Amino acid sequence: MLLLKQSGCGLSEFLKRITQGDETMNDFSQASVRRALEKADLSVLRMALFQATRDPEIAAMVPEPQTVRGGAGVTYQLSEKYRDALVEKGVGFLTRGLEQFESRVPDDDELRELLNMAGDPLDDAEFRARREIPAFDPFPWAAKWSSSRPALPDDFLVVIVGAGFGGIGMGVQLENLGIPYIIFERRPEIGGTWSINTYPGARVDTPSAVYEYSFEKSYPWTEHFAQQPEVREYIEYIAEKYGVSKKLQVSTEVKGARFDEATSQWDVEVVGPDGVSRSVRANFIVSASGLFASARELEVEGVGDFTGEIVHTTAWSSERDVTDKKVAVIGNGSTGIQLLGQIAEKANRVSVFQRTPQWISPREDYGAPVSDELRWLMKNVPYYWNWSRYIGALSTMNLYSLLTPDREWQAKGGAFSKQNDAVREFLQEYIKNQVDHRPDLISKLMPNYPPFARRMVVDNGWYKALLRDNVDLVTDPITRLTPGGIETASGAQYDVDMVVTATGFSVEKYVWPADYVGLEGVHLQDKWAEDGTKAYMGMMVPMFPNFFIMYGPNSQNTSGGGAGLPTQIEIWSRYIASVIMATIENDCSTVQVEQSAFDSFYDNLDRAAQNTIWLLDESSSARNYYVCRGRLLVNQPWPHNDWHNMITRPNFADLHMSASDPAVQSGLLEESR
Ligand SMILES: Cc1cc2nc3c(=O)[nH]c(=O)nc-3n(C[C@H](O)[C@H](O)[C@H](O)COP(=O)(O)OP(=O)(O)OC[C@H]3O[C@@H](n4cnc5c(N)ncnc54)[C@H](O)[C@@H]3O)c2cc1C
């Protein structure tokens, strides 16, 4: 057999085979190559072959724009009429031309020409916002020293809190720069979200090809939307491969830290596996403690009276068994949607308690394996992986018009914007079709607010599961738990053995419960309680020098850009590393955001937020985790290109650096005049 078959080997074994080399992945016989190319995505293959061969006939094959998901985005697809010709060219190149071929990173001019060919022509801002997406550079988001790395004091240390995607991504950045760091992780293993959430059906709902760091090329995902064990395995693999594992201390919790103004260092209090508290001196702290680290527990009368099991989705373990049980699932967000199908297959009865209907979208290839042919193409066709990334991202480049109203469109009777209304119509049809046009279900399931006002949920067969004989959908509000089950507002009683609370997370608890104490003894949580939970660029807070947050308040970008969260993490890590490096290169010991810059950032942010769907749609803003106490908390509110400009390079005019050495400090003051 030509191509690798994963069946029959565990994930780790599979990974070992595929990363250490598997003969079947290196089969370049004509028949094998042709078989793989015939399964290729034509737009991707066209770009890869053109870049490798510069064949003008390939350039003349022009892709057409196509809308996806009812108009949520646009992508560019090449007509099938070109397949035979393109496959022939591919076979020729791969069987005869590959030996002389040398892969190289295109310069800006070439890259621009290529990006323009792949979709519509880009203006300067668009080019800047997209140039790293195909990830030709080995480390597209690497921070770089201005010359060689300066000497650092022997005890120089950056403490990273948390070993999820954020902490590991930050570790890779510092590792490459030669900056000493240590990662403390309170759990016994790394992975964060992907170690904590092991409930049935847990998987990424953004494509695996997007949910990956851009420096790890052609990772051999087995599914288009990887399941939780595979994502956790991936992060383990990254930590090992990029040298981060040796700087990790697991089962070690950061309890808090206090900034010592005399030494310009943080005293970090950690408690290790032995339960003993110790202090670690750090020059910088990067908190990568996650947005979804604090479970939101069920808050309803009678919780203590219930005699069965109550399990939050974060507390799921493989020993939990729902076989023949009467189960209640509370919540229909991303988690509740993912787990229903698998629970319903085993349980005696499942009652799904829904407070608010969600917009739930299908995704192409959700649940599907990555074919052997695709994996072969990714590994063997030069630039195929890069163009797969870029063309895959095209449909989510510009999502701002889904998130901001079009007043003219509304004046003509539209609900929100042309693009948003088109998606709404598409999803309405989807709901009707999924539930076989059953009017009783349609009326309960149809949201009365625009899509994207809350996080879009991906359908994992949830609607189909609702049609099963052993599943019912309850929309009557829960009033209390009783010893034997759940009572709702109409007085109905539901007998239940197990309550699964898919109630999500307390996202407002950033960096909680660690206690960080900055200048003048100010506690971060107190400051946030008073001023609102805010961080400049999502990362920096005045009075907290040398302290950064990853995935902090207002840092989530949902307005486009085509990149997944791991790439966002690379961008944040480059920003943070650049600030740390500038501090070192300027012989300074502290850096913090200026209060005036912070205030002006938030004036602009709060103003822009007023015009977003998250605050405009009153019916959902109260129950939308992006919003907290009337303020936009989680997301950034600007168009992607604007945000990209702000976040990719620090504006040092907004930051204040100081040196403990008076001579250096007076030099800095001179410079700033
Ligand atoms: C079920 C689920 C599915 C998701 N699916 C997607 C998806 O498909 N696509 C997507 O883009 N995003 C998804 N997300 C969001 C996801 O959280 C992020 O993509 C990403 O994993 C966040 O990484 P992180 O490192 O910032 O945080 P986390 O993964 O939460 O990691 C934070 C780590 O910090 C540790 N920690 C916290 N405090 C301390 C302390 N004081 N001391 C020591 N250690 C500490 C925690 O134990 C944890 O390991 C999902 C989230 C959940 C909950």
XYZ file of C-alpha atoms and ligand atoms in Angstrom:
726
model
C 0.000 0.000 0.000
C 1.295 3.434 -0.935
C 0.118 5.668 1.795
C 0.165 5.504 5.522
C -2.757 3.827 7.211
C -3.217 4.938 10.758
C -5.496 2.093 11.760
C -4.041 -0.418 14.145
C -1.619 1.894 15.935
C -2.101 4.256 18.864
C -1.611 7.975 18.496
C 1.883 8.071 19.980
C 3.048 5.169 17.870
C 1.494 6.787 14.819
C 3.274 10.032 15.565
C 6.590 8.259 15.978
C 6.212 6.516 12.640
C 5.149 9.564 10.770
C 7.701 11.958 12.229
C 10.611 9.568 12.124
C 9.824 8.634 8.560
C 7.562 6.097 7.021
C 8.462 4.489 3.745
C 4.944 4.770 2.415
C 5.137 8.554 2.797
C 8.152 8.613 0.483
C 6.722 6.615 -2.385
C 7.228 8.660 -5.566
C 6.161 6.130 -8.182
C 4.082 7.729 -10.959
C 0.903 5.856 -10.069
C 1.156 6.751 -6.410
C 1.895 10.396 -7.064
C -0.990 10.623 -9.499
C -3.374 8.997 -7.030
C -2.516 11.578 -4.388
C -2.658 14.541 -6.785
C -6.083 13.525 -8.001
C -7.370 14.154 -4.488
C -5.651 17.541 -4.168
C -7.452 20.814 -3.554
C -7.045 22.462 -6.944
C -6.537 26.027 -5.723
C -3.885 24.874 -3.295
C -2.154 22.669 -5.846
C -2.176 25.471 -8.403
C -0.421 27.873 -6.045
C 2.083 25.293 -4.837
C 3.022 24.192 -8.348
C 3.180 27.716 -9.679
C 5.478 28.831 -6.901
C 7.713 25.824 -7.469
C 7.798 25.904 -11.284
C 6.732 29.420 -12.378
C 4.815 27.769 -15.200
C 2.791 30.550 -16.980
C 0.102 28.070 -18.005
C -0.633 27.505 -14.337
C -0.801 31.255 -13.714
C -3.400 31.468 -16.461
C -5.743 29.115 -14.595
C -7.731 31.682 -12.627
C -9.771 30.740 -9.532
C -13.291 32.089 -8.977
C -14.678 33.616 -5.759
C -17.150 31.433 -3.886
C -19.168 32.217 -0.787
C -19.132 29.752 2.092
C -21.566 29.058 4.946
C -24.326 31.112 3.415
C -22.131 34.154 2.904
C -20.092 34.162 6.102
C -16.977 34.413 3.963
C -15.490 34.194 0.496
C -12.882 31.796 -0.780
C -11.297 31.285 -4.200
C -11.708 27.966 -5.989
C -10.266 26.702 -9.230
C -12.669 25.034 -11.630
C -12.550 21.230 -11.943
C -11.980 21.674 -15.665
C -8.305 22.307 -14.864
C -7.833 19.155 -12.808
C -6.378 16.860 -15.489
C -3.933 19.469 -16.721
C -2.825 20.365 -13.230
C -2.420 16.740 -12.186
C -0.245 16.105 -15.260
C 1.938 19.075 -14.399
C 2.140 17.867 -10.818
C 3.142 14.344 -11.819
C 5.823 15.772 -14.126
C 7.250 18.011 -11.439
C 7.160 15.483 -8.626
C 8.594 12.568 -10.577
C 11.151 14.446 -12.680
C 11.706 17.968 -11.390
C 11.921 17.493 -7.644
C 15.600 16.599 -7.505
C 16.740 19.953 -8.881
C 14.194 21.846 -6.838
C 15.234 23.882 -3.829
C 12.618 25.295 -1.516
C 13.065 28.922 -0.432
C 11.282 31.667 1.451
C 9.836 34.225 -0.997
C 10.772 37.875 -0.509
C 8.028 40.480 -0.052
C 7.643 41.242 -3.762
C 7.283 37.623 -4.721
C 4.997 36.931 -1.788
C 2.757 39.807 -2.731
C 2.533 38.573 -6.300
C 1.653 35.083 -5.052
C -0.964 36.251 -2.549
C -2.601 38.363 -5.237
C -2.785 35.302 -7.457
C -4.407 33.187 -4.753
C -7.338 35.529 -4.177
C -8.218 39.128 -4.903
C -5.505 41.823 -5.095
C -4.406 43.114 -1.701
C -3.782 46.672 -0.606
C -0.825 47.430 1.673
C -2.760 46.973 4.917
C -4.167 43.661 3.749
C -0.763 42.468 2.636
C 0.760 43.344 6.021
C -2.039 41.518 7.810
C -1.696 38.390 5.698
C 1.962 37.995 4.874
C 2.712 35.526 7.673
C -0.311 33.298 7.149
C 1.262 30.939 4.580
C 4.130 30.660 7.059
C 7.060 30.311 4.647
C 9.498 31.528 7.298
C 10.606 28.806 9.697
C 9.328 30.974 12.592
C 7.004 33.569 11.049
C 6.402 35.284 14.401
C 9.891 35.119 15.824
C 11.135 38.126 17.768
C 14.705 39.033 16.848
C 17.533 40.722 18.751
C 18.735 43.890 17.047
C 22.254 42.419 16.985
C 23.577 39.511 19.049
C 21.985 38.630 22.361
C 23.362 40.924 25.086
C 24.868 39.375 28.191
C 22.270 38.754 30.859
C 22.810 38.632 34.604
C 23.296 35.071 35.876
C 20.032 35.103 37.785
C 17.943 36.591 34.955
C 14.627 34.741 34.720
C 11.220 35.009 33.098
C 8.484 33.092 34.901
C 5.680 31.776 32.709
C 2.502 30.787 34.525
C 0.642 27.909 32.886
C 1.545 25.304 30.285
C -1.334 25.408 27.838
C -0.896 26.584 24.252
C -0.073 30.058 25.626
C 2.671 29.069 28.045
C 4.253 26.595 25.649
C 4.154 29.105 22.762
C 5.807 31.735 24.990
C 8.400 29.147 25.998
C 9.290 28.414 22.366
C 9.771 32.143 21.700
C 12.083 32.626 24.713
C 13.914 29.381 24.030
C 14.799 30.575 20.533
C 15.998 33.919 21.889
C 18.150 32.351 24.584
C 16.258 34.144 27.348
C 16.187 32.052 30.558
C 12.675 31.095 31.656
C 10.764 28.590 33.679
C 7.163 27.433 33.236
C 5.078 26.585 36.279
C 1.989 24.476 35.676
C -0.341 23.591 38.502
C -1.681 20.463 36.854
C 0.352 17.258 36.707
C 0.608 17.497 32.915
C 0.750 20.171 30.248
C -1.968 21.045 27.732
C -4.275 23.317 29.744
C -7.680 23.238 28.054
C -6.698 20.037 26.265
C -5.703 18.289 29.441
C -8.644 19.530 31.509
C -11.503 18.855 29.101
C -11.779 15.125 28.483
C -15.559 14.842 28.241
C -17.017 12.623 25.478
C -16.795 14.250 22.057
C -14.258 16.935 23.074
C -12.416 18.223 20.017
C -11.408 21.453 18.315
C -14.172 23.254 16.496
C -11.748 25.273 14.417
C -9.930 23.136 11.809
C -6.797 21.378 13.065
C -4.927 22.977 10.168
C -5.708 26.360 11.722
C -5.418 25.269 15.334
C -1.650 24.829 15.154
C 1.475 26.934 15.553
C 2.825 28.277 12.280
C 6.382 27.146 13.068
C 5.504 23.452 13.086
C 5.048 22.624 9.416
C 2.872 19.833 8.033
C 1.941 18.276 11.357
C 0.239 14.984 10.495
C -3.194 15.544 12.020
C -5.359 12.458 11.730
C -8.666 14.351 11.708
C -9.719 17.628 10.152
C -11.051 18.642 13.586
C -8.734 16.872 16.009
C -10.100 15.193 19.095
C -8.888 16.185 22.547
C -6.262 13.411 22.987
C -4.653 14.333 19.673
C -4.492 18.046 20.524
C -2.913 17.225 23.869
C -0.424 14.949 22.153
C 0.411 17.788 19.760
C 1.270 20.222 22.554
C 3.378 17.564 24.253
C 5.204 16.994 20.953
C 5.832 20.739 20.496
C 7.132 21.151 24.052
C 9.528 18.256 23.526
C 10.684 19.172 20.008
C 11.360 22.857 20.739
C 13.182 22.282 24.003
C 10.506 23.681 26.296
C 9.825 20.490 28.291
C 13.087 20.763 30.144
C 12.067 24.158 31.537
C 8.765 22.901 32.901
C 7.725 22.319 36.476
C 4.360 20.613 36.685
C 2.178 20.158 39.766
C 3.489 23.565 40.779
C 1.071 26.396 41.351
C 1.925 30.063 41.270
C 0.072 31.450 44.279
C 0.997 35.024 43.565
C 3.855 37.471 43.241
C 4.904 40.807 44.661
C 6.967 43.382 42.786
C 10.057 44.464 44.701
C 10.722 48.081 43.733
C 14.200 48.035 45.232
C 15.466 45.248 42.973
C 12.977 45.614 40.097
C 12.198 41.938 40.425
C 9.144 39.875 41.211
C 9.042 37.620 44.253
C 6.987 34.739 42.969
C 5.413 32.358 45.461
C 5.038 28.813 44.189
C 3.806 25.636 45.800
C 5.238 22.451 44.337
C 4.137 18.820 44.431
C 5.441 18.482 48.002
C 2.974 21.170 49.111
C 5.785 23.395 50.329
C 5.736 27.064 49.455
C 8.916 28.657 48.079
C 9.923 31.946 46.562
C 11.409 32.428 43.108
C 12.929 35.735 41.939
C 11.903 36.723 38.430
C 12.664 39.718 36.230
C 9.474 39.269 34.247
C 6.235 37.354 34.626
C 4.096 36.167 31.750
C 0.750 34.882 32.942
C -0.589 32.334 30.455
C -3.132 31.002 32.888
C -5.947 30.754 30.347
C -9.363 32.251 29.760
C -11.184 29.007 30.445
C -9.379 27.910 33.574
C -12.190 28.505 36.113
C -15.280 26.336 35.694
C -18.662 28.006 36.145
C -20.484 25.740 38.564
C -24.216 25.185 38.590
C -25.965 27.862 40.590
C -29.481 26.731 41.295
C -31.492 26.052 44.406
C -31.254 22.533 45.800
C -27.851 21.596 44.385
C -26.927 20.205 47.798
C -30.119 18.114 47.995
C -29.555 16.157 44.800
C -28.535 12.569 45.612
C -27.156 11.594 42.184
C -23.906 12.684 40.523
C -23.290 16.267 39.410
C -20.351 16.598 37.076
C -19.033 19.717 35.407
C -17.609 18.962 31.980
C -14.121 19.927 33.211
C -14.353 17.232 35.890
C -15.179 14.424 33.478
C -12.969 11.355 33.694
C -12.847 8.099 31.788
C -14.368 6.284 34.796
C -17.663 8.134 34.411
C -20.246 5.852 32.916
C -23.635 6.960 31.651
C -24.756 3.516 30.509
C -28.480 3.077 31.198
C -28.570 6.214 33.335
C -31.068 9.023 33.254
C -28.882 12.012 32.441
C -29.583 15.732 32.411
C -27.335 17.901 30.251
C -27.514 21.538 31.305
C -26.211 23.895 28.671
C -26.098 24.055 24.910
C -22.892 26.003 24.276
C -19.921 24.470 22.463
C -19.336 21.862 25.185
C -22.938 20.755 25.669
C -23.301 20.412 21.909
C -20.168 18.300 21.583
C -21.027 15.745 24.227
C -24.718 15.052 23.636
C -24.368 12.536 20.791
C -21.992 10.220 22.611
C -23.888 10.381 25.909
C -27.223 9.725 24.204
C -25.886 6.560 22.598
C -25.332 4.945 25.986
C -27.752 6.577 28.403
C -31.237 5.359 29.134
C -32.635 8.870 28.767
C -31.145 12.317 28.264
C -32.951 15.548 29.050
C -31.268 18.538 27.478
C -31.965 21.758 29.358
C -31.692 24.763 27.088
C -31.893 28.311 28.418
C -31.312 30.161 25.155
C -31.190 28.723 21.620
C -27.768 28.966 19.986
C -26.727 29.490 16.423
C -25.134 26.182 15.523
C -23.285 25.858 12.260
C -22.208 22.849 10.227
C -18.510 22.671 9.288
C -17.192 20.818 6.284
C -15.111 17.756 7.245
C -16.115 17.939 10.912
C -15.519 14.446 12.297
C -13.771 13.305 9.103
C -10.281 11.722 9.020
C -7.496 13.396 7.073
C -6.997 11.125 4.074
C -3.693 9.395 3.451
C -3.507 11.261 0.171
C -3.850 14.662 1.808
C -1.189 13.832 4.357
C 1.105 12.735 1.548
C 0.482 15.969 -0.370
C 1.198 18.051 2.722
C 4.449 16.236 3.338
C 5.733 15.870 -0.207
C 4.467 18.643 -2.462
C 6.589 21.735 -1.856
C 4.488 24.655 -0.542
C 1.271 22.587 -0.486
C 0.975 22.934 3.305
C 1.631 26.697 3.087
C -1.044 27.289 0.481
C -3.443 24.989 2.212
C -3.093 27.258 5.254
C -3.553 30.428 3.253
C -6.425 29.333 1.038
C -8.102 27.642 4.013
C -7.914 30.975 5.838
C -9.342 33.098 2.993
C -12.959 32.626 4.004
C -12.338 34.017 7.495
C -10.132 36.988 6.576
C -12.781 39.686 6.869
C -15.524 39.029 9.357
C -16.025 42.585 10.552
C -19.212 43.124 8.558
C -20.738 40.160 10.396
C -20.056 41.925 13.671
C -21.004 45.550 12.963
C -24.374 46.816 11.752
C -25.005 48.249 8.319
C -27.339 51.190 8.971
C -28.319 51.582 5.320
C -29.141 47.917 5.091
C -31.212 48.190 8.266
C -33.048 51.263 6.927
C -34.108 49.136 3.979
C -35.549 46.516 6.330
C -32.490 44.328 6.890
C -31.925 42.932 10.368
C -28.220 43.594 10.911
C -25.962 43.577 7.847
C -26.206 41.935 4.460
C -23.558 39.366 5.343
C -24.965 38.613 8.792
C -28.523 38.271 7.477
C -27.329 35.882 4.767
C -25.696 33.655 7.360
C -28.828 33.819 9.475
C -30.967 32.631 6.600
C -28.548 29.819 5.859
C -28.548 28.661 9.484
C -32.322 28.914 9.776
C -32.626 26.537 6.820
C -30.037 24.276 8.390
C -32.032 23.993 11.622
C -35.234 23.203 9.758
C -33.568 20.505 7.691
C -31.738 18.961 10.616
C -34.889 18.454 12.689
C -36.947 17.163 9.752
C -39.105 20.298 9.772
C -40.684 19.391 13.137
C -42.504 22.605 14.131
C -42.337 21.854 17.889
C -38.528 21.664 17.769
C -38.039 24.496 15.289
C -39.860 26.950 17.532
C -37.662 25.988 20.485
C -34.400 25.961 18.557
C -34.629 29.101 16.444
C -32.627 31.964 18.023
C -34.214 35.415 17.932
C -30.919 37.292 17.788
C -28.360 37.640 14.989
C -25.614 35.038 14.468
C -22.210 35.902 15.962
C -23.752 37.869 18.846
C -22.386 34.929 20.833
C -19.687 32.437 19.984
C -20.806 30.386 16.980
C -21.251 26.755 17.966
C -20.284 23.951 15.597
C -22.767 21.146 15.108
C -21.513 17.799 16.283
C -24.709 15.983 15.315
C -26.593 17.776 18.124
C -29.791 18.395 16.190
C -29.852 14.802 14.993
C -29.334 13.599 18.572
C -32.396 15.607 19.631
C -34.479 13.445 17.277
C -33.589 10.250 19.166
C -36.339 8.530 21.152
C -34.322 8.718 24.375
C -33.579 12.473 24.157
C -35.846 15.385 24.985
C -35.286 19.096 24.799
C -36.521 21.051 27.810
C -36.847 24.808 27.504
C -38.920 25.309 30.636
C -36.518 27.072 33.062
C -35.003 25.005 35.871
C -36.239 26.171 39.255
C -34.437 23.725 41.527
C -32.777 20.415 41.985
C -34.636 17.892 44.124
C -33.150 14.756 45.725
C -34.186 12.711 42.690
C -33.932 15.123 39.817
C -34.842 18.499 38.389
C -37.947 20.616 38.735
C -38.867 23.266 36.185
C -40.975 26.439 36.322
C -44.130 24.682 35.118
C -43.804 22.232 38.037
C -42.638 19.351 35.822
C -40.295 16.823 37.486
C -37.461 15.083 35.679
C -36.032 11.933 37.259
C -32.265 12.128 36.901
C -29.297 9.986 38.028
C -26.568 12.269 36.700
C -26.461 15.996 35.971
C -23.813 17.042 33.453
C -23.228 20.752 33.812
C -22.023 22.130 30.507
C -22.283 25.603 31.976
C -18.936 26.890 30.755
C -16.415 29.062 32.510
C -16.092 32.156 34.654
C -14.113 34.016 32.042
C -14.086 37.230 34.033
C -11.672 35.590 36.480
C -8.517 36.493 34.572
C -5.309 35.192 36.217
C -7.443 34.182 39.198
C -6.795 33.038 41.936
C -3.134 34.075 41.783
C -2.551 37.298 43.689
C -0.245 39.753 41.912
C 0.852 42.826 43.859
C 2.378 45.624 41.807
C 3.724 49.086 42.634
C 2.592 50.738 45.888
C 1.159 47.413 47.085
C -1.716 47.438 44.580
C -3.383 44.029 44.114
C -4.346 43.307 40.517
C -7.723 41.825 41.406
C -8.573 44.906 43.557
C -7.528 47.243 40.782
C -9.698 45.365 38.309
C -12.631 45.276 40.726
C -12.388 49.058 40.917
C -11.473 50.074 37.355
C -12.872 47.142 35.364
C -10.907 44.143 34.115
C -8.674 45.760 31.534
C -5.252 45.346 30.006
C -3.525 47.455 27.355
C -3.401 45.342 24.175
C -4.843 42.614 26.373
C -1.430 42.269 27.976
C -0.242 45.112 30.203
C -1.642 46.955 33.225
C -0.301 50.232 34.692
C 1.370 49.781 38.095
C 2.364 46.240 37.132
C 5.835 46.559 35.643
C 7.427 43.594 33.890
C 4.122 41.748 33.917
C 2.253 40.461 30.868
C -0.936 38.506 30.332
C -1.520 36.223 27.372
C -5.135 35.868 26.223
C -5.922 38.723 28.606
C -8.944 41.065 28.628
C -9.999 42.292 25.154
C -7.358 40.250 23.391
C -9.510 37.778 21.490
C -9.709 38.604 17.822
C -12.854 37.403 16.076
C -12.979 39.999 13.321
C -10.973 38.010 10.801
C -7.406 37.374 9.826
C -7.826 33.703 9.150
C -5.483 32.654 11.940
C -6.361 30.369 14.821
C -5.626 30.872 18.474
C -2.167 29.243 18.393
C -1.088 31.866 15.861
C -2.588 34.603 18.032
C -0.452 33.189 20.804
C 2.629 33.450 18.594
C 1.750 37.092 17.913
C 1.300 37.875 21.610
C 4.493 36.050 22.462
C 6.424 38.064 19.877
C 5.002 41.281 21.285
C 5.917 40.329 24.846
C 9.367 39.086 23.864
C 9.980 42.299 21.893
C 9.181 44.414 24.950
C 11.391 42.278 27.185
C 14.222 42.459 24.644
C 13.911 46.224 24.250
C 14.114 46.595 28.016
C 17.283 44.502 28.088
C 18.836 46.209 25.061
C 18.229 49.631 26.641
C 19.951 48.534 29.847
C 16.693 49.019 31.673
C 15.247 46.961 34.456
C 11.540 47.763 34.256
C 8.907 48.445 31.655
C 5.260 49.289 32.099
C 2.469 50.851 30.118
C 1.974 54.578 30.611
C -1.321 55.401 32.316
C -2.187 57.941 29.599
C -1.601 55.368 26.834
C -3.690 52.840 28.720
C -6.550 55.339 29.161
C -6.524 56.379 25.549
C -6.418 52.733 24.420
C -9.523 52.021 26.480
C -11.333 55.201 25.407
C -10.960 54.026 21.830
C -11.746 50.425 22.641
C -14.913 51.148 24.602
C -16.099 53.512 21.881
C -15.481 50.963 19.112
C -17.129 48.242 21.218
C -20.400 50.207 21.294
C -20.800 49.543 17.589
C -20.327 45.780 17.784
C -22.956 43.102 17.754
C -21.944 41.991 21.248
C -23.126 45.209 22.864
C -25.772 46.253 20.348
C -27.794 43.095 20.650
C -29.312 43.650 24.068
C -31.120 40.332 24.245
C -27.849 38.439 24.170
C -25.354 40.854 25.715
C -26.540 39.878 29.200
C -25.826 36.227 28.487
C -22.828 36.515 26.299
C -19.467 35.602 27.764
C -17.758 38.244 25.648
C -19.515 40.914 27.715
C -19.309 41.510 31.453
C -21.320 44.087 33.369
C -22.131 45.994 30.200
C -18.512 46.209 28.950
C -16.862 44.224 26.199
C -14.478 42.018 28.156
C -13.064 39.248 26.010
C -12.853 40.478 22.407
C -11.129 43.325 20.651
C -13.666 45.479 18.773
C -11.747 46.702 15.699
C -11.483 45.468 12.092
C -8.822 42.823 11.816
C -6.269 44.889 9.892
C -6.386 47.689 12.480
C -5.955 45.247 15.338
C -3.159 43.496 13.516
C -1.275 46.787 13.172
C -1.533 47.478 16.886
C -0.589 44.062 18.099
C 2.210 42.942 15.851
C 4.774 45.546 16.934
C 4.874 47.351 20.270
C 4.435 51.110 20.165
C 7.247 52.010 22.520
C 5.918 55.560 22.897
C 3.141 54.015 25.015
C 5.570 52.236 27.314
C 7.773 53.564 30.066
C 11.143 51.946 30.649
C 13.347 52.722 33.582
C 16.726 51.665 34.803
C 17.897 50.954 38.313
C 21.266 52.395 37.286
C 20.928 56.234 37.674
C 23.393 56.876 34.838
C 21.360 54.797 32.403
C 18.131 56.399 33.603
C 19.381 59.922 33.023
C 20.507 58.860 29.544
C 17.003 57.563 28.834
C 15.459 60.818 29.982
C 17.778 62.725 27.680
C 16.761 60.476 24.775
C 13.068 60.928 25.416
C 13.405 64.728 25.313
C -13.607 22.696 25.733
C -12.887 23.788 24.999
C -12.730 23.720 23.627
C -12.049 24.736 22.945
N -11.940 24.655 21.605
C -11.298 25.643 20.937
C -11.179 25.613 19.524
O -11.648 24.709 18.860
N -10.532 26.632 18.918
C -10.005 27.680 19.631
O -9.423 28.600 19.047
N -10.082 27.713 20.961
C -10.728 26.739 21.629
N -10.829 26.806 22.987
C -10.180 27.902 23.703
C -8.854 27.381 24.316
O -8.904 27.583 25.664
C -7.678 28.045 23.688
O -7.684 27.727 22.316
C -6.300 27.645 24.234
O -6.238 26.292 24.539
C -5.948 28.496 25.419
O -4.657 28.214 25.831
P -4.054 28.942 27.100
O -2.687 28.430 27.262
O -4.256 30.393 26.974
O -4.985 28.501 28.317
P -5.257 27.100 28.959
O -5.299 26.048 27.953
O -6.444 27.283 29.839
O -3.974 26.834 29.866
C -3.736 27.569 31.030
C -2.898 26.720 31.964
O -2.475 27.516 33.056
C -2.516 26.746 34.223
N -2.582 27.653 35.357
C -3.547 28.577 35.622
N -3.248 29.261 36.730
C -2.085 28.768 37.191
C -1.268 29.073 38.313
N -1.608 30.048 39.163
N -0.129 28.373 38.496
C 0.237 27.401 37.616
N -0.513 27.062 36.553
C -1.648 27.745 36.331
C -3.758 25.906 34.035
O -3.728 24.762 34.859
C -3.670 25.568 32.553
O -2.961 24.384 32.344
C -11.523 25.818 23.671
C -11.704 25.895 25.052
C -12.378 24.900 25.708
C -12.548 25.011 27.196
